[in-house]
């Protein structure tokens, strides 16, 4: 695997990765308006930061549509990072207090609960 090809020996804790991923998915689904807000703010910041790289207005306008699409893609990828960090902390807290098997089990329950909540929230929005 990957750890065998690298010269430095390190071990990946797959249970911690799975637990943190489950918790971060639950947080991402449960707080989807927050994730949309984070994505919009990152997109605004990427567009602003990229504008400062161009000295010519014509060159900036020429590639504007492609760059904005690329920045939206990067913003959607980077909007996951805060949820991964908080999910890892939640997983660590449950692991410390209840044990590893409970961290995975509660992560699965949190994913199911937040998924049902998100479906109900979107259904409520569409009926208005």
CSV table of N, CA, C and O in Angstrom, one decimal:
chain,number,residue,atom,x,y,z
A,1,UNK,N,0.8,-1.2,0.0
A,1,UNK,CA,0.0,0.0,0.0
A,1,UNK,C,0.9,1.2,0.0
A,1,UNK,O,2.1,1.2,-0.2
A,2,UNK,N,0.2,2.4,0.3
A,2,UNK,CA,0.9,3.7,0.2
A,2,UNK,C,2.0,3.7,1.3
A,2,UNK,O,3.1,4.3,1.1
A,3,UNK,N,1.7,3.2,2.5
A,3,UNK,CA,2.6,3.3,3.6
A,3,UNK,C,3.9,2.4,3.4
A,3,UNK,O,4.9,2.7,3.9
A,4,UNK,N,3.8,1.4,2.5
A,4,UNK,CA,4.9,0.5,2.2
A,4,UNK,C,5.8,1.2,1.2
A,4,UNK,O,7.0,0.9,1.2
A,5,UNK,N,5.3,2.1,0.4
A,5,UNK,CA,6.1,2.7,-0.7
A,5,UNK,C,6.9,3.9,-0.1
A,5,UNK,O,8.0,4.3,-0.6
A,6,UNK,N,6.4,4.5,0.9
A,6,UNK,CA,7.1,5.7,1.5
A,6,UNK,C,8.3,5.3,2.4
A,6,UNK,O,8.2,4.3,3.1
A,7,UNK,N,9.4,6.0,2.3
A,7,UNK,CA,10.5,5.6,3.1
A,7,UNK,C,10.3,5.7,4.6
A,7,UNK,O,10.9,5.0,5.4
A,8,UNK,N,9.5,6.7,5.1
A,8,UNK,CA,9.3,6.8,6.5
A,8,UNK,C,8.1,5.9,6.9
A,8,UNK,O,7.1,5.8,6.3
A,9,UNK,N,8.3,5.3,8.0
A,9,UNK,CA,7.3,4.4,8.5
A,9,UNK,C,6.3,5.1,9.4
A,9,UNK,O,6.6,5.7,10.4
A,10,UNK,N,5.1,5.1,9.0
A,10,UNK,CA,4.0,5.6,9.8
A,10,UNK,C,2.8,4.8,9.6
A,10,UNK,O,2.6,4.1,8.6
A,11,UNK,N,1.9,4.9,10.6
A,11,UNK,CA,0.7,4.0,10.6
A,11,UNK,C,-0.5,4.9,10.6
A,11,UNK,O,-0.6,5.9,11.3
A,12,UNK,N,-1.5,4.6,9.7
A,12,UNK,CA,-2.7,5.3,9.7
A,12,UNK,C,-3.8,4.6,10.5
A,12,UNK,O,-3.9,3.4,10.4
A,13,UNK,N,-4.4,5.4,11.3
A,13,UNK,CA,-5.5,4.9,12.2
A,13,UNK,C,-6.8,4.9,11.4
A,13,UNK,O,-7.4,6.0,11.3
A,14,UNK,N,-7.1,3.8,10.8
A,14,UNK,CA,-8.3,3.8,9.9
A,14,UNK,C,-9.6,4.0,10.6
A,14,UNK,O,-10.5,4.6,10.1
A,15,UNK,N,-9.6,3.6,11.9
A,15,UNK,CA,-10.9,3.8,12.7
A,15,UNK,C,-11.1,5.3,13.0
A,15,UNK,O,-12.2,5.8,12.9
A,16,UNK,N,-10.0,6.0,13.3
A,16,UNK,CA,-10.1,7.4,13.5
A,16,UNK,C,-10.5,8.2,12.2
A,16,UNK,O,-11.3,9.1,12.3
A,17,UNK,N,-10.0,7.8,11.1
A,17,UNK,CA,-10.3,8.4,9.8
A,17,UNK,C,-11.8,8.2,9.5
A,17,UNK,O,-12.5,9.1,9.1
A,18,UNK,N,-12.2,6.9,9.7
A,18,UNK,CA,-13.6,6.6,9.4
A,18,UNK,C,-14.6,7.4,10.4
A,18,UNK,O,-15.6,7.9,9.9
A,19,UNK,N,-14.2,7.4,11.6
A,19,UNK,CA,-15.1,8.1,12.6
A,19,UNK,C,-15.1,9.6,12.3
A,19,UNK,O,-16.2,10.2,12.4
A,20,UNK,N,-14.0,10.2,12.0
A,20,UNK,CA,-13.9,11.6,11.8
A,20,UNK,C,-14.7,11.9,10.5
A,20,UNK,O,-15.4,13.0,10.4
A,21,UNK,N,-14.6,11.1,9.5
A,21,UNK,CA,-15.3,11.3,8.2
A,21,UNK,C,-16.8,11.2,8.4
A,21,UNK,O,-17.6,12.0,7.9
A,22,UNK,N,-17.3,10.2,9.2
A,22,UNK,CA,-18.7,10.1,9.5
A,22,UNK,C,-19.2,11.3,10.3
A,22,UNK,O,-20.3,11.8,9.9
A,23,UNK,N,-18.5,11.8,11.3
A,23,UNK,CA,-18.9,12.9,12.0
A,23,UNK,C,-18.9,14.2,11.2
A,23,UNK,O,-19.8,15.0,11.3
A,24,UNK,N,-17.9,14.3,10.3
A,24,UNK,CA,-17.9,15.5,9.5
A,24,UNK,C,-19.0,15.5,8.4
A,24,UNK,O,-19.6,16.5,8.1
A,25,UNK,N,-19.4,14.3,7.9
A,25,UNK,CA,-20.5,14.2,7.0
A,25,UNK,C,-21.8,14.6,7.7
A,25,UNK,O,-22.6,15.3,7.2
A,26,UNK,N,-21.9,14.1,8.9
A,26,UNK,CA,-23.1,14.4,9.7
A,26,UNK,C,-23.2,16.0,10.0
A,26,UNK,O,-24.3,16.5,9.8
A,27,UNK,N,-22.1,16.6,10.3
A,27,UNK,CA,-22.1,18.0,10.5
A,27,UNK,C,-22.4,18.8,9.2
A,27,UNK,O,-23.1,19.8,9.2
A,28,UNK,N,-21.8,18.3,8.1
A,28,UNK,CA,-22.0,18.9,6.8
A,28,UNK,C,-23.5,18.9,6.4
A,28,UNK,O,-24.0,19.8,5.8
A,29,UNK,N,-24.1,17.7,6.6
A,29,UNK,CA,-25.5,17.6,6.3
A,29,UNK,C,-26.4,18.4,7.3
A,29,UNK,O,-27.4,19.0,6.9
A,30,UNK,N,-26.1,18.3,8.5
A,30,UNK,CA,-26.9,18.9,9.5
A,30,UNK,C,-26.9,20.4,9.5
A,30,UNK,O,-27.8,21.1,9.9
A,31,UNK,N,-25.7,21.0,9.1
A,31,UNK,CA,-25.5,22.4,9.1
A,31,UNK,C,-25.3,22.9,7.6
A,31,UNK,O,-24.4,23.6,7.3
A,32,UNK,N,-26.2,22.4,6.7
A,32,UNK,CA,-26.0,22.7,5.3
A,32,UNK,C,-26.1,24.2,5.0
A,32,UNK,O,-25.4,24.7,4.1
A,33,UNK,N,-27.0,25.0,5.7
A,33,UNK,CA,-26.9,26.5,5.4
A,33,UNK,C,-25.5,27.1,5.8
A,33,UNK,O,-25.1,28.0,5.1
A,34,UNK,N,-24.9,26.6,6.8
A,34,UNK,CA,-23.6,27.0,7.2
A,34,UNK,C,-22.6,26.6,6.2
A,34,UNK,O,-21.7,27.4,5.8
A,35,UNK,N,-22.7,25.4,5.6
A,35,UNK,CA,-21.7,25.0,4.6
A,35,UNK,C,-21.9,25.8,3.3
A,35,UNK,O,-20.9,26.2,2.7
A,36,UNK,N,-23.1,26.2,3.0
A,36,UNK,CA,-23.4,27.1,1.8
A,36,UNK,C,-22.8,28.4,2.1
A,36,UNK,O,-22.2,29.0,1.2
A,37,UNK,N,-22.9,29.0,3.3
A,37,UNK,CA,-22.3,30.3,3.6
A,37,UNK,C,-20.8,30.2,3.5
A,37,UNK,O,-20.2,31.1,3.0
A,38,UNK,N,-20.2,29.2,4.1
A,38,UNK,CA,-18.7,29.0,4.0
A,38,UNK,C,-18.3,29.0,2.6
A,38,UNK,O,-17.3,29.6,2.2
A,39,UNK,N,-19.0,28.2,1.8
A,39,UNK,CA,-18.7,28.1,0.3
A,39,UNK,C,-18.8,29.5,-0.4
A,39,UNK,O,-17.9,29.8,-1.1
A,40,UNK,N,-19.8,30.2,-0.1
A,40,UNK,CA,-19.9,31.6,-0.7
A,40,UNK,C,-18.8,32.5,-0.3
A,40,UNK,O,-18.3,33.3,-1.1
A,41,UNK,N,-18.5,32.5,1.0
A,41,UNK,CA,-17.4,33.3,1.5
A,41,UNK,C,-16.1,33.0,0.9
A,41,UNK,O,-15.3,33.9,0.5
A,42,UNK,N,-15.8,31.7,0.8
A,42,UNK,CA,-14.5,31.3,0.2
A,42,UNK,C,-14.5,31.7,-1.3
A,42,UNK,O,-13.5,32.1,-1.8
A,43,UNK,N,-15.6,31.5,-2.0
A,43,UNK,CA,-15.7,31.9,-3.4
A,43,UNK,C,-15.4,33.4,-3.6
A,43,UNK,O,-14.7,33.8,-4.4
A,44,UNK,N,-16.1,34.2,-2.7
A,44,UNK,CA,-15.8,35.6,-2.7
A,44,UNK,C,-14.4,36.0,-2.5
A,44,UNK,O,-13.8,36.8,-3.2
A,45,UNK,N,-13.8,35.3,-1.5
A,45,UNK,CA,-12.4,35.6,-1.2
A,45,UNK,C,-11.5,35.2,-2.3
A,45,UNK,O,-10.5,35.9,-2.7
A,46,UNK,N,-11.7,34.0,-2.9
A,46,UNK,CA,-10.9,33.5,-4.0
A,46,UNK,C,-11.0,34.5,-5.2
A,46,UNK,O,-10.0,34.8,-5.9
A,47,UNK,N,-12.2,35.0,-5.5
A,47,UNK,CA,-12.4,35.9,-6.6
A,47,UNK,C,-11.6,37.2,-6.3
A,47,UNK,O,-11.0,37.8,-7.2
A,48,UNK,N,-11.8,37.7,-5.1
A,48,UNK,CA,-11.1,38.9,-4.7
A,48,UNK,C,-9.6,38.8,-4.8
A,48,UNK,O,-8.9,39.7,-5.3
A,49,UNK,N,-9.1,37.7,-4.3
A,49,UNK,CA,-7.6,37.5,-4.2
A,49,UNK,C,-7.1,37.3,-5.7
A,49,UNK,O,-6.0,37.8,-6.0
A,50,UNK,N,-7.8,36.7,-6.5
A,50,UNK,CA,-7.3,36.5,-7.9
A,50,UNK,C,-7.4,37.8,-8.7
A,50,UNK,O,-6.6,38.0,-9.6
A,51,UNK,N,-8.3,38.7,-8.4
A,51,UNK,CA,-8.4,40.0,-9.0
A,51,UNK,C,-7.1,40.8,-8.8
A,51,UNK,O,-6.7,41.5,-9.7
A,52,UNK,N,-6.5,40.7,-7.7
A,52,UNK,CA,-5.3,41.5,-7.4
A,52,UNK,C,-4.1,41.0,-8.2
A,52,UNK,O,-3.1,41.7,-8.2
A,53,UNK,N,-4.2,39.8,-8.8
A,53,UNK,CA,-3.1,39.3,-9.6
A,53,UNK,C,-3.0,39.9,-11.0
A,53,UNK,O,-2.0,39.8,-11.6
A,54,UNK,N,-4.1,40.5,-11.4
A,54,UNK,CA,-4.1,41.1,-12.8
A,54,UNK,C,-3.9,42.6,-12.8
A,54,UNK,O,-4.5,43.3,-12.0
A,55,UNK,N,-3.0,43.1,-13.7
A,55,UNK,CA,-2.8,44.5,-13.8
A,55,UNK,C,-3.6,45.1,-14.9
A,55,UNK,O,-4.0,46.3,-14.9
A,56,UNK,N,-4.0,44.3,-15.9
A,56,UNK,CA,-4.8,44.8,-17.0
A,56,UNK,C,-6.3,44.4,-16.8
A,56,UNK,O,-6.6,43.2,-16.6
A,57,UNK,N,-7.2,45.3,-17.0
A,57,UNK,CA,-8.6,45.0,-16.9
A,57,UNK,C,-9.1,44.2,-18.1
A,57,UNK,O,-9.9,43.3,-17.9
A,58,UNK,N,-8.5,44.4,-19.3
A,58,UNK,CA,-8.9,43.5,-20.4
A,58,UNK,C,-8.5,42.1,-20.2
A,58,UNK,O,-9.3,41.2,-20.6
A,59,UNK,N,-7.4,41.9,-19.7
A,59,UNK,CA,-6.9,40.5,-19.5
A,59,UNK,C,-7.8,39.8,-18.4
A,59,UNK,O,-8.1,38.6,-18.5
A,60,UNK,N,-8.1,40.6,-17.4
A,60,UNK,CA,-9.0,40.1,-16.3
A,60,UNK,C,-10.4,39.7,-16.9
A,60,UNK,O,-10.9,38.6,-16.6
A,61,UNK,N,-11.0,40.5,-17.7
A,61,UNK,CA,-12.3,40.3,-18.2
A,61,UNK,C,-12.3,39.1,-19.2
A,61,UNK,O,-13.3,38.4,-19.4
A,62,UNK,N,-11.2,38.9,-19.9
A,62,UNK,CA,-11.1,37.9,-20.9
A,62,UNK,C,-11.2,36.4,-20.3
A,62,UNK,O,-11.8,35.6,-20.9
A,63,UNK,N,-10.7,36.2,-19.2
A,63,UNK,CA,-10.7,34.9,-18.6
A,63,UNK,C,-11.6,34.8,-17.3
A,63,UNK,O,-11.4,33.9,-16.5
A,64,UNK,N,-12.5,35.8,-17.2
A,64,UNK,CA,-13.3,35.9,-16.0
A,64,UNK,C,-14.2,34.7,-15.7
A,64,UNK,O,-14.2,34.1,-14.6
A,65,UNK,N,-14.9,34.3,-16.7
A,65,UNK,CA,-15.9,33.2,-16.6
A,65,UNK,C,-15.2,31.9,-16.2
A,65,UNK,O,-15.6,31.2,-15.2
A,66,UNK,N,-14.1,31.5,-16.8
A,66,UNK,CA,-13.4,30.3,-16.5
A,66,UNK,C,-12.8,30.3,-15.1
A,66,UNK,O,-12.9,29.4,-14.3
A,67,UNK,N,-12.2,31.5,-14.7
A,67,UNK,CA,-11.6,31.6,-13.3
A,67,UNK,C,-12.7,31.6,-12.3
A,67,UNK,O,-12.5,31.0,-11.2
A,68,UNK,N,-13.9,32.2,-12.5
A,68,UNK,CA,-14.9,32.1,-11.5
A,68,UNK,C,-15.4,30.7,-11.3
A,68,UNK,O,-15.8,30.3,-10.2
A,69,UNK,N,-15.5,29.9,-12.4
A,69,UNK,CA,-15.9,28.5,-12.3
A,69,UNK,C,-14.9,27.7,-11.5
A,69,UNK,O,-15.3,26.9,-10.7
A,70,UNK,N,-13.6,28.0,-11.8
A,70,UNK,CA,-12.6,27.3,-11.1
A,70,UNK,C,-12.6,27.7,-9.6
A,70,UNK,O,-12.4,26.8,-8.7
A,71,UNK,N,-12.8,28.9,-9.3
A,71,UNK,CA,-12.8,29.4,-7.9
A,71,UNK,C,-14.0,28.8,-7.2
A,71,UNK,O,-13.9,28.4,-6.0
A,72,UNK,N,-15.2,28.6,-7.8
A,72,UNK,CA,-16.3,28.0,-7.2
A,72,UNK,C,-16.0,26.5,-6.9
A,72,UNK,O,-16.5,26.0,-5.9
A,73,UNK,N,-15.3,25.9,-7.8
A,73,UNK,CA,-15.0,24.5,-7.6
A,73,UNK,C,-14.0,24.4,-6.3
A,73,UNK,O,-14.2,23.5,-5.5
A,74,UNK,N,-13.0,25.2,-6.3
A,74,UNK,CA,-12.1,25.2,-5.2
A,74,UNK,C,-12.8,25.6,-3.9
A,74,UNK,O,-12.5,25.0,-2.8
A,75,UNK,N,-13.7,26.5,-3.9
A,75,UNK,CA,-14.4,26.9,-2.7
A,75,UNK,C,-15.3,25.7,-2.2
A,75,UNK,O,-15.4,25.5,-1.0
A,76,UNK,N,-15.9,24.9,-3.1
A,76,UNK,CA,-16.7,23.8,-2.7
A,76,UNK,C,-15.8,22.7,-2.1
A,76,UNK,O,-16.2,22.0,-1.1
A,77,UNK,N,-14.6,22.6,-2.6
A,77,UNK,CA,-13.7,21.6,-2.0
A,77,UNK,C,-13.2,22.0,-0.6
A,77,UNK,O,-13.2,21.3,0.3
A,78,UNK,N,-12.8,23.3,-0.5
A,78,UNK,CA,-12.2,23.8,0.8
A,78,UNK,C,-13.3,24.0,1.8
A,78,UNK,O,-12.9,24.2,3.0
A,79,UNK,N,-14.5,24.1,1.4
A,79,UNK,CA,-15.6,24.3,2.5
A,79,UNK,C,-15.8,23.1,3.4
A,79,UNK,O,-16.4,23.2,4.4
A,80,UNK,N,-15.2,22.0,3.0
A,80,UNK,CA,-15.3,20.7,3.8
A,80,UNK,C,-14.3,20.8,5.0
A,80,UNK,O,-14.6,20.1,6.0
A,81,UNK,N,-13.2,21.5,4.8
A,81,UNK,CA,-12.2,21.5,5.8
A,81,UNK,C,-12.6,21.8,7.3
A,81,UNK,O,-12.3,21.1,8.2
A,82,UNK,N,-13.4,22.9,7.5
A,82,UNK,CA,-13.9,23.1,8.9
A,82,UNK,C,-14.7,22.0,9.5
A,82,UNK,O,-14.6,21.7,10.7
A,83,UNK,N,-15.5,21.4,8.6
A,83,UNK,CA,-16.3,20.2,9.1
A,83,UNK,C,-15.4,19.0,9.4
A,83,UNK,O,-15.7,18.3,10.3
A,84,UNK,N,-14.4,18.8,8.6
A,84,UNK,CA,-13.4,17.7,8.9
A,84,UNK,C,-12.7,18.0,10.3
A,84,UNK,O,-12.6,17.0,11.1
A,85,UNK,N,-12.3,19.2,10.5
A,85,UNK,CA,-11.7,19.5,11.8
A,85,UNK,C,-12.6,19.3,13.0
A,85,UNK,O,-12.3,18.6,14.0
A,86,UNK,N,-13.8,19.8,12.9
A,86,UNK,CA,-14.8,19.7,14.0
A,86,UNK,C,-15.2,18.2,14.1
A,86,UNK,O,-15.4,17.7,15.2
A,87,UNK,N,-15.4,17.5,13.0
A,87,UNK,CA,-15.7,16.1,13.0
A,87,UNK,C,-14.6,15.3,13.7
A,87,UNK,O,-14.9,14.4,14.5
A,88,UNK,N,-13.4,15.6,13.4
A,88,UNK,CA,-12.3,14.9,14.1
A,88,UNK,C,-12.3,15.2,15.6
A,88,UNK,O,-12.0,14.2,16.4
A,89,UNK,N,-12.6,16.4,16.0
A,89,UNK,CA,-12.6,16.7,17.4
A,89,UNK,C,-13.8,16.0,18.1
A,89,UNK,O,-13.6,15.5,19.2
A,90,UNK,N,-15.0,15.9,17.4
A,90,UNK,CA,-16.1,15.2,18.0
A,90,UNK,C,-15.8,13.7,18.1
A,90,UNK,O,-16.1,13.1,19.1
A,91,UNK,N,-15.2,13.2,17.1
A,91,UNK,CA,-14.8,11.8,17.1
A,91,UNK,C,-13.8,11.5,18.2
A,91,UNK,O,-14.0,10.5,19.0
A,92,UNK,N,-12.9,12.4,18.4
A,92,UNK,CA,-11.9,12.2,19.5
A,92,UNK,C,-12.6,12.2,20.8
A,92,UNK,O,-12.3,11.4,21.7
A,93,UNK,N,-13.5,13.2,21.0
A,93,UNK,CA,-14.2,13.3,22.3
A,93,UNK,C,-15.1,12.1,22.6
A,93,UNK,O,-15.1,11.6,23.7
A,94,UNK,N,-15.8,11.5,21.6
A,94,UNK,CA,-16.6,10.3,21.8
A,94,UNK,C,-15.7,9.1,22.1
A,94,UNK,O,-16.0,8.3,22.9
A,95,UNK,N,-14.5,9.1,21.3
A,95,UNK,CA,-13.6,8.0,21.5
A,95,UNK,C,-13.0,8.0,22.9
A,95,UNK,O,-12.9,6.9,23.6
A,96,UNK,N,-12.7,9.1,23.5
A,96,UNK,CA,-12.1,9.3,24.8
A,96,UNK,C,-13.2,8.9,25.9
A,96,UNK,O,-12.9,8.2,26.8
A,97,UNK,N,-14.4,9.4,25.7
A,97,UNK,CA,-15.4,9.1,26.7
A,97,UNK,C,-16.1,7.8,26.6
A,97,UNK,O,-16.3,7.1,27.6
A,98,UNK,N,-16.4,7.3,25.4
A,98,UNK,CA,-17.1,6.0,25.3
A,98,UNK,C,-16.4,4.9,24.7
A,98,UNK,O,-16.8,3.7,24.9
A,99,UNK,N,-15.3,5.1,23.9
A,99,UNK,CA,-14.6,4.0,23.3
A,99,UNK,C,-14.7,4.1,21.8
A,99,UNK,O,-15.5,4.8,21.2
A,100,UNK,N,-13.8,3.4,21.1
A,100,UNK,CA,-13.7,3.5,19.6
A,100,UNK,C,-15.0,2.9,18.9
A,100,UNK,O,-15.4,3.5,17.9
A,101,UNK,N,-15.5,1.9,19.4
A,101,UNK,CA,-16.7,1.3,18.7
A,101,UNK,C,-17.9,2.2,18.8
A,101,UNK,O,-18.7,2.3,17.9
A,102,UNK,N,-18.0,2.9,19.9
A,102,UNK,CA,-19.1,3.9,20.1
A,102,UNK,C,-18.9,5.1,19.2
A,102,UNK,O,-19.9,5.7,18.8
A,103,UNK,N,-17.7,5.5,19.0
A,103,UNK,CA,-17.4,6.6,18.1
A,103,UNK,C,-17.9,6.4,16.7
A,103,UNK,O,-18.6,7.2,16.1
A,104,UNK,N,-17.7,5.2,16.2
A,104,UNK,CA,-18.2,4.8,14.8
A,104,UNK,C,-19.7,4.7,14.9
A,104,UNK,O,-20.4,5.2,14.0
A,105,UNK,N,-20.2,4.0,15.9
A,105,UNK,CA,-21.7,3.8,15.9
A,105,UNK,C,-22.4,5.2,16.1
A,105,UNK,O,-23.4,5.4,15.4
A,106,UNK,N,-21.9,6.1,16.9
A,106,UNK,CA,-22.6,7.3,17.0
A,106,UNK,C,-22.4,8.2,15.8
A,106,UNK,O,-23.3,9.0,15.5
A,107,UNK,N,-21.3,8.0,15.1
A,107,UNK,CA,-21.1,8.7,13.8
A,107,UNK,C,-22.1,8.3,12.8
A,107,UNK,O,-22.6,9.1,12.0
A,108,UNK,N,-22.4,7.0,12.7
A,108,UNK,CA,-23.4,6.5,11.8
A,108,UNK,C,-24.8,7.0,12.2
A,108,UNK,O,-25.5,7.4,11.3
A,109,UNK,N,-25.1,7.0,13.5
A,109,UNK,CA,-26.4,7.5,13.9
A,109,UNK,C,-26.5,9.0,13.6
A,109,UNK,O,-27.6,9.5,13.2
A,110,UNK,N,-25.4,9.7,13.8
A,110,UNK,CA,-25.5,11.2,13.5
A,110,UNK,C,-25.7,11.4,12.0
A,110,UNK,O,-26.4,12.3,11.6
A,111,UNK,N,-25.0,10.6,11.2
A,111,UNK,CA,-25.2,10.7,9.7
A,111,UNK,C,-26.7,10.5,9.3
A,111,UNK,O,-27.3,11.2,8.5
A,112,UNK,N,-27.3,9.4,9.9
A,112,UNK,CA,-28.7,9.1,9.6
A,112,UNK,C,-29.6,10.2,10.1
A,112,UNK,O,-30.5,10.7,9.4
A,113,UNK,N,-29.4,10.6,11.3
A,113,UNK,CA,-30.2,11.7,11.9
A,113,UNK,C,-30.1,13.0,11.1
A,113,UNK,O,-31.1,13.7,10.8
A,114,UNK,N,-28.9,13.4,10.7
A,114,UNK,CA,-28.7,14.7,10.0
A,114,UNK,C,-29.2,14.5,8.6
A,114,UNK,O,-29.7,15.5,8.0
A,115,UNK,N,-29.1,13.3,8.0
A,115,UNK,CA,-29.7,13.1,6.6
A,115,UNK,C,-31.2,13.2,6.6
A,115,UNK,O,-31.8,13.9,5.7
A,116,UNK,N,-31.8,12.7,7.6
A,116,UNK,CA,-33.3,12.8,7.7
A,116,UNK,C,-33.7,14.2,8.0
A,116,UNK,O,-34.7,14.7,7.4
A,117,UNK,N,-32.9,14.9,8.8
A,117,UNK,CA,-33.2,16.3,9.1
A,117,UNK,C,-33.1,17.2,7.8
A,117,UNK,O,-33.9,18.0,7.5
A,118,UNK,N,-32.0,16.9,7.1
A,118,UNK,CA,-31.8,17.7,5.8
A,118,UNK,C,-32.9,17.4,4.8
A,118,UNK,O,-33.4,18.3,4.1
A,119,UNK,N,-33.4,16.2,4.7
A,119,UNK,CA,-34.5,15.9,3.8
A,119,UNK,C,-35.8,16.6,4.2
A,119,UNK,O,-36.5,17.1,3.4
A,120,UNK,N,-36.1,16.6,5.5
A,120,UNK,CA,-37.2,17.3,6.0
A,120,UNK,C,-37.1,18.8,5.8
A,120,UNK,O,-38.1,19.5,5.5
A,121,UNK,N,-35.9,19.3,6.0
A,121,UNK,CA,-35.7,20.8,5.8
A,121,UNK,C,-35.9,21.2,4.4
A,121,UNK,O,-36.6,22.2,4.1
A,122,UNK,N,-35.4,20.4,3.5
A,122,UNK,CA,-35.6,20.7,2.0
A,122,UNK,C,-37.0,20.5,1.6
A,122,UNK,O,-37.5,21.3,0.8
A,123,UNK,N,-37.7,19.6,2.1
A,123,UNK,CA,-39.1,19.4,1.8
A,123,UNK,C,-39.9,20.5,2.3
A,123,UNK,O,-40.8,21.0,1.7
A,124,UNK,N,-39.6,21.0,3.5
A,124,UNK,CA,-40.3,22.2,4.1
A,124,UNK,C,-40.0,23.4,3.2
A,124,UNK,O,-40.9,24.2,3.1
A,125,UNK,N,-38.8,23.6,2.7
A,125,UNK,CA,-38.5,24.7,1.9
A,125,UNK,C,-39.3,24.7,0.5
A,125,UNK,O,-39.7,25.7,0.0
A,126,UNK,N,-39.4,23.5,0.0
A,126,UNK,CA,-40.0,23.3,-1.3
A,126,UNK,C,-41.6,23.5,-1.2
A,126,UNK,O,-42.2,23.9,-2.2
A,127,UNK,N,-42.1,23.2,-0.1
A,127,UNK,CA,-43.6,23.3,0.1
A,127,UNK,C,-44.0,24.8,0.3
A,127,UNK,O,-45.2,25.1,0.2
A,128,UNK,N,-43.1,25.6,0.7
A,128,UNK,CA,-43.4,27.1,1.0
A,128,UNK,C,-43.7,27.8,-0.3
A,128,UNK,O,-43.4,27.7,-1.3
